[in-house]
Amino acid sequence: MNRTNQTMHIREGVVLGLDKPVLFSGPCAVESYDICLEIGTKVKAWAEEHGFSYVFKASFDKANRTSSGSFRSIGMDKSLEVLQRVGNVLNIPLVTDIHESYQAAEVAEVVDVLQIPAFLCRQTDLLLAAGQTGKAVKIKRGQFMAPEDMQYAVSKVRSTGNENVCLTERGFSLGYHNLVVDMRGLPIMRQFAPVVFDITHSVQQPGGQGGSSGGQREFAPILARAAASTGIDGFFIETHPEPAKALSDGPNLIPLHRMGDFLKMLKEAWLLGRKYQDFQVE
């Protein structure tokens, strides 16, 4: 199976699809400047130590929470201000989700990568609006989408003249409250664009705790190593100093104090995967 030689340029020196993996990591949501800066500072240092390019991630709005009573945001303007401050202080690129077409242009003034949530990967107007900003676009594969069908989402973005697009795997729905990762999907999608593996949401249990989602973070290292061994281009990991107190997705988050060791393990698996990525039995 032939992989694409296409890349996604995020900013100078940070390119997805080359010989250095890109790490998209941070808290699930923007909770405060202090938490974002703490996470960004520590993860940046570990990323540099273990040979990852780093993009700080935090959502300015969690519009797809299970319950209307769950935390969504500290406010769009305040969240974007926090992101911008963190990016400037640490001199790192930023990624955040958008949920509505009208958000694309405003958010693109602050971040380097616009992320399309899995549930919205078929939304044509949203994909076009993201592409038209000229910023890199990161599309999560919907839990209901076949890997090969994600080429059409890529084509929608590229129809705007924007070639900087990648795909993200985060598992497919199997029954209720359960996600399964089909590792075959990673090389399939990699035919169309660079591929990122979302470690955090692949161990999520959507709606698994009644009014909120559960998770099985104990399986994160296993899935991470398996995905890394396919030789993909990057990884998405959400982390928090105290996952039990996180305002969103706590059961899935990697504890911040474990991130250094996690990245060391991940890089070793990725190097092995890259060594054998062209091995075939056809």
Coordinates of C-alpha atoms in Angstrom, one line a residue:
M1 CA 0.0 0.0 0.0
N2 CA 1.5 3.3 -1.1
R3 CA 1.6 6.2 1.3
T4 CA 1.3 9.8 0.3
N5 CA 4.4 12.0 0.2
Q6 CA 2.3 15.0 1.0
T7 CA 3.0 17.1 4.0
M8 CA 1.2 19.6 6.2
H9 CA 3.1 22.8 6.9
I10 CA 2.2 24.2 10.3
R11 CA 4.8 26.9 10.7
E12 CA 8.5 27.2 9.8
G13 CA 10.3 24.1 11.2
V14 CA 7.1 22.3 12.1
V15 CA 5.9 20.1 9.3
L16 CA 3.8 17.0 9.5
G17 CA 4.8 14.2 7.2
L18 CA 8.5 14.4 7.3
D19 CA 11.1 12.5 9.4
K20 CA 10.1 14.0 12.7
P21 CA 6.8 13.2 14.5
V22 CA 4.6 16.1 15.5
L23 CA 3.0 16.1 18.9
F24 CA -0.4 17.8 19.4
S25 CA -0.8 18.0 23.1
G26 CA -2.4 20.0 26.0
P27 CA -5.5 20.0 28.2
C28 CA -8.8 19.0 26.7
A29 CA -10.2 22.5 27.3
V30 CA -8.9 25.9 28.1
E31 CA -9.5 26.1 31.9
S32 CA -7.1 28.9 32.8
Y33 CA -4.0 30.6 31.7
D34 CA -2.0 29.1 34.5
I35 CA -2.9 25.5 33.8
C36 CA -2.3 25.9 30.1
L37 CA 1.1 27.5 30.6
E38 CA 2.1 24.8 33.1
I39 CA 1.2 22.0 30.7
G40 CA 2.6 23.8 27.7
T41 CA 5.9 24.5 29.4
K42 CA 6.5 20.9 30.6
V43 CA 5.3 19.2 27.5
K44 CA 7.4 21.4 25.2
A45 CA 10.5 20.5 27.2
W46 CA 9.7 16.8 27.0
A47 CA 8.8 17.0 23.3
E48 CA 12.2 18.6 22.6
E49 CA 14.0 16.1 24.7
H50 CA 12.5 13.1 22.9
G51 CA 12.5 14.5 19.3
F52 CA 9.0 15.7 18.6
S53 CA 7.9 18.9 17.0
Y54 CA 5.3 20.4 19.4
V55 CA 1.9 22.0 18.8
F56 CA 0.0 23.1 21.9
K57 CA -3.7 22.0 22.0
A58 CA -6.7 23.2 24.0
S59 CA -10.3 23.6 23.0
F60 CA -11.8 27.1 23.4
D61 CA -15.3 25.6 23.5
K62 CA -16.5 22.0 24.2
A63 CA -19.6 22.2 22.1
N64 CA -20.1 18.4 21.9
R65 CA -20.4 17.5 25.6
T66 CA -22.8 14.7 26.6
S67 CA -24.9 16.9 28.9
S68 CA -25.8 20.5 28.8
G69 CA -24.8 20.8 32.4
S70 CA -21.2 19.9 31.6
F71 CA -18.4 22.5 31.4
R72 CA -18.1 24.0 27.9
S73 CA -15.9 27.1 28.0
I74 CA -14.6 30.1 29.9
G75 CA -15.8 32.1 26.9
M76 CA -14.5 32.3 23.4
D77 CA -12.7 35.6 23.7
K78 CA -11.1 34.7 27.0
S79 CA -10.1 31.3 25.7
L80 CA -8.5 32.6 22.5
E81 CA -6.7 35.2 24.6
V82 CA -5.2 32.4 26.8
L83 CA -4.2 30.4 23.7
Q84 CA -2.5 33.4 22.2
R85 CA -0.6 34.3 25.4
V86 CA 0.6 30.7 25.8
G87 CA 1.7 30.6 22.1
N88 CA 3.6 33.8 22.4
V89 CA 5.3 33.1 25.8
L90 CA 6.4 29.6 24.7
N91 CA 6.9 30.4 21.0
I92 CA 5.0 27.4 19.9
P93 CA 2.2 26.8 17.3
L94 CA -1.4 26.3 18.5
V95 CA -4.4 24.0 17.5
T96 CA -8.0 24.3 18.6
D97 CA -11.4 23.0 17.4
I98 CA -14.0 24.9 15.5
H99 CA -17.6 23.8 15.4
E100 CA -19.3 26.5 13.3
S101 CA -18.3 28.0 9.9
Y102 CA -18.4 31.5 11.3
Q103 CA -15.7 30.7 13.8
A104 CA -13.1 29.8 11.3
A105 CA -11.8 33.2 10.3
E106 CA -11.7 34.6 13.9
V107 CA -10.0 31.6 15.4
A108 CA -7.5 31.4 12.5
E109 CA -6.2 34.8 13.6
V110 CA -4.9 33.2 16.8
V111 CA -4.0 29.5 16.0
D112 CA -1.9 27.8 13.4
V113 CA -4.1 24.7 13.0
L114 CA -7.9 24.4 12.8
Q115 CA -9.2 21.1 14.1
I116 CA -12.5 19.6 12.7
P117 CA -14.2 17.4 15.3
A118 CA -15.0 13.9 14.4
F119 CA -18.8 14.4 14.4
L120 CA -18.4 17.3 11.9
C121 CA -16.0 15.7 9.4
R122 CA -18.7 15.6 6.7
Q123 CA -19.8 19.2 7.2
T124 CA -19.0 20.7 3.8
D125 CA -19.4 24.4 4.8
L126 CA -17.2 23.9 7.9
L127 CA -14.4 22.2 5.9
L128 CA -14.5 24.9 3.2
A129 CA -14.5 27.7 5.8
A130 CA -11.5 26.2 7.5
G131 CA -9.7 25.7 4.2
Q132 CA -10.3 29.2 3.1
T133 CA -8.5 30.6 6.1
G134 CA -5.2 29.3 4.6
K135 CA -4.3 27.7 8.0
A136 CA -3.5 24.0 8.3
V137 CA -6.6 21.9 8.8
K138 CA -6.7 18.8 11.0
I139 CA -9.7 16.6 10.3
K140 CA -10.7 13.9 12.8
R141 CA -12.3 10.8 11.2
G142 CA -15.9 10.4 12.3
Q143 CA -16.7 7.3 14.3
F144 CA -19.1 6.4 11.6
M145 CA -16.8 6.9 8.6
A146 CA -14.8 4.3 6.6
P147 CA -11.1 5.2 6.4
E148 CA -11.2 5.4 2.6
D149 CA -14.1 7.8 2.7
M150 CA -12.0 10.4 4.5
Q151 CA -10.4 11.2 1.1
Y152 CA -13.5 13.3 0.3
A153 CA -13.1 15.4 3.4
V154 CA -9.5 16.1 2.4
S155 CA -10.7 17.0 -1.1
K156 CA -13.2 19.5 0.2
V157 CA -10.4 21.4 2.0
R158 CA -8.1 21.2 -0.9
S159 CA -10.8 22.5 -3.2
T160 CA -10.2 25.9 -1.6
G161 CA -6.5 25.8 -2.8
N162 CA -5.3 24.9 0.7
E163 CA -3.0 21.8 0.6
N164 CA -2.2 21.9 4.3
V165 CA -4.5 19.2 5.6
C166 CA -4.1 16.0 7.6
L167 CA -6.4 13.3 9.0
T168 CA -6.7 12.0 12.6
E169 CA -7.8 8.5 13.8
R170 CA -9.8 8.2 17.0
G171 CA -11.6 4.9 16.7
F172 CA -15.0 3.8 15.5
S173 CA -18.2 3.1 17.4
L174 CA -18.8 -0.5 18.3
G175 CA -22.1 -0.8 20.1
Y176 CA -22.8 1.8 22.8
H177 CA -20.2 3.6 24.9
N178 CA -17.3 1.9 23.2
L179 CA -14.7 2.7 20.6
V180 CA -12.4 0.4 18.7
V181 CA -9.3 1.3 16.7
D182 CA -8.8 -0.5 13.4
M183 CA -5.1 -0.2 12.7
R184 CA -5.7 -0.9 9.0
G185 CA -7.3 2.6 8.8
L186 CA -4.0 4.3 9.5
P187 CA -2.2 3.3 6.3
I188 CA -5.5 3.5 4.3
M189 CA -5.9 7.2 5.3
R190 CA -2.2 7.9 4.8
Q191 CA -2.7 7.4 1.1
F192 CA -4.6 10.7 1.1
A193 CA -2.9 12.9 3.6
P194 CA -0.5 12.8 6.6
V195 CA -2.1 10.9 9.6
V196 CA -2.2 11.6 13.3
F197 CA -3.3 9.1 15.9
D198 CA -5.5 10.5 18.7
I199 CA -4.4 8.5 21.7
T200 CA -6.8 10.2 24.1
H201 CA -10.1 9.8 22.4
S202 CA -9.4 6.3 21.2
V203 CA -9.7 5.2 24.8
Q204 CA -12.8 7.3 25.5
Q205 CA -16.1 5.8 26.3
P206 CA -18.6 8.3 24.9
G207 CA -21.4 8.9 27.3
G208 CA -20.1 6.0 29.4
Q209 CA -20.7 7.7 32.8
G210 CA -24.3 8.7 32.3
G211 CA -24.2 12.5 31.7
S212 CA -20.5 12.5 30.8
S213 CA -17.9 10.3 29.0
G214 CA -15.8 7.7 30.6
G215 CA -12.4 6.4 29.5
Q216 CA -9.9 3.6 29.9
R217 CA -6.5 5.4 30.0
E218 CA -4.8 2.1 31.0
F219 CA -5.1 1.1 27.4
A220 CA -3.5 4.3 26.1
P221 CA 0.1 3.0 26.1
I222 CA -0.9 -0.2 24.2
L223 CA -2.8 1.6 21.4
A224 CA -0.1 4.3 21.2
R225 CA 2.6 1.7 20.6
A226 CA 0.5 -0.1 18.1
A227 CA -0.3 3.1 16.1
A228 CA 3.3 4.3 16.3
S229 CA 4.5 1.0 14.9
T230 CA 2.7 1.8 11.6
G231 CA 5.0 4.7 11.0
I232 CA 2.4 7.5 11.0
D233 CA 3.2 11.2 11.2
G234 CA 2.0 12.5 14.5
F235 CA 0.2 12.0 17.8
F236 CA -2.6 13.7 19.7
I237 CA -2.5 13.4 23.5
E238 CA -4.5 15.4 26.1
T239 CA -2.9 15.7 29.5
H240 CA -3.6 17.5 32.8
P241 CA -1.8 17.9 36.2
E242 CA -4.8 16.4 38.0
P243 CA -7.0 14.4 35.5
A244 CA -9.6 13.7 38.3
K245 CA -10.1 17.5 38.6
A246 CA -10.1 18.3 34.9
L247 CA -13.2 20.1 33.6
S248 CA -13.4 17.9 30.5
D249 CA -12.5 14.3 29.6
G250 CA -10.7 13.5 32.8
P251 CA -10.9 9.7 32.5
N252 CA -9.0 9.7 29.2
L253 CA -6.2 12.2 30.1
I254 CA -2.6 11.2 30.6
P255 CA -1.4 12.5 34.0
L256 CA 1.1 15.3 33.3
H257 CA 3.8 13.8 35.4
R258 CA 3.8 10.7 33.2
M259 CA 4.1 12.5 29.9
G260 CA 7.9 12.5 29.7
D261 CA 8.1 8.7 30.0
F262 CA 5.1 8.3 27.7
L263 CA 6.8 10.3 25.0
K264 CA 10.0 8.4 25.4
M265 CA 8.1 5.1 24.9
L266 CA 6.2 6.6 22.0
K267 CA 9.3 7.8 20.1
E268 CA 11.0 4.4 20.5
A269 CA 8.0 2.7 19.0
W270 CA 7.7 5.2 16.2
L271 CA 11.3 4.8 15.2
L272 CA 10.8 1.1 14.9
G273 CA 7.7 1.6 12.9
R274 CA 9.4 4.0 10.5
K275 CA 12.3 1.5 10.1
Y276 CA 9.9 -1.2 8.7
Q277 CA 7.1 1.0 7.2
D278 CA 7.9 0.0 3.7
F279 CA 8.0 -3.8 4.5
Q280 CA 5.4 -5.7 2.4
V281 CA 4.4 -9.3 1.9
E282 CA 2.7 -8.9 -1.5

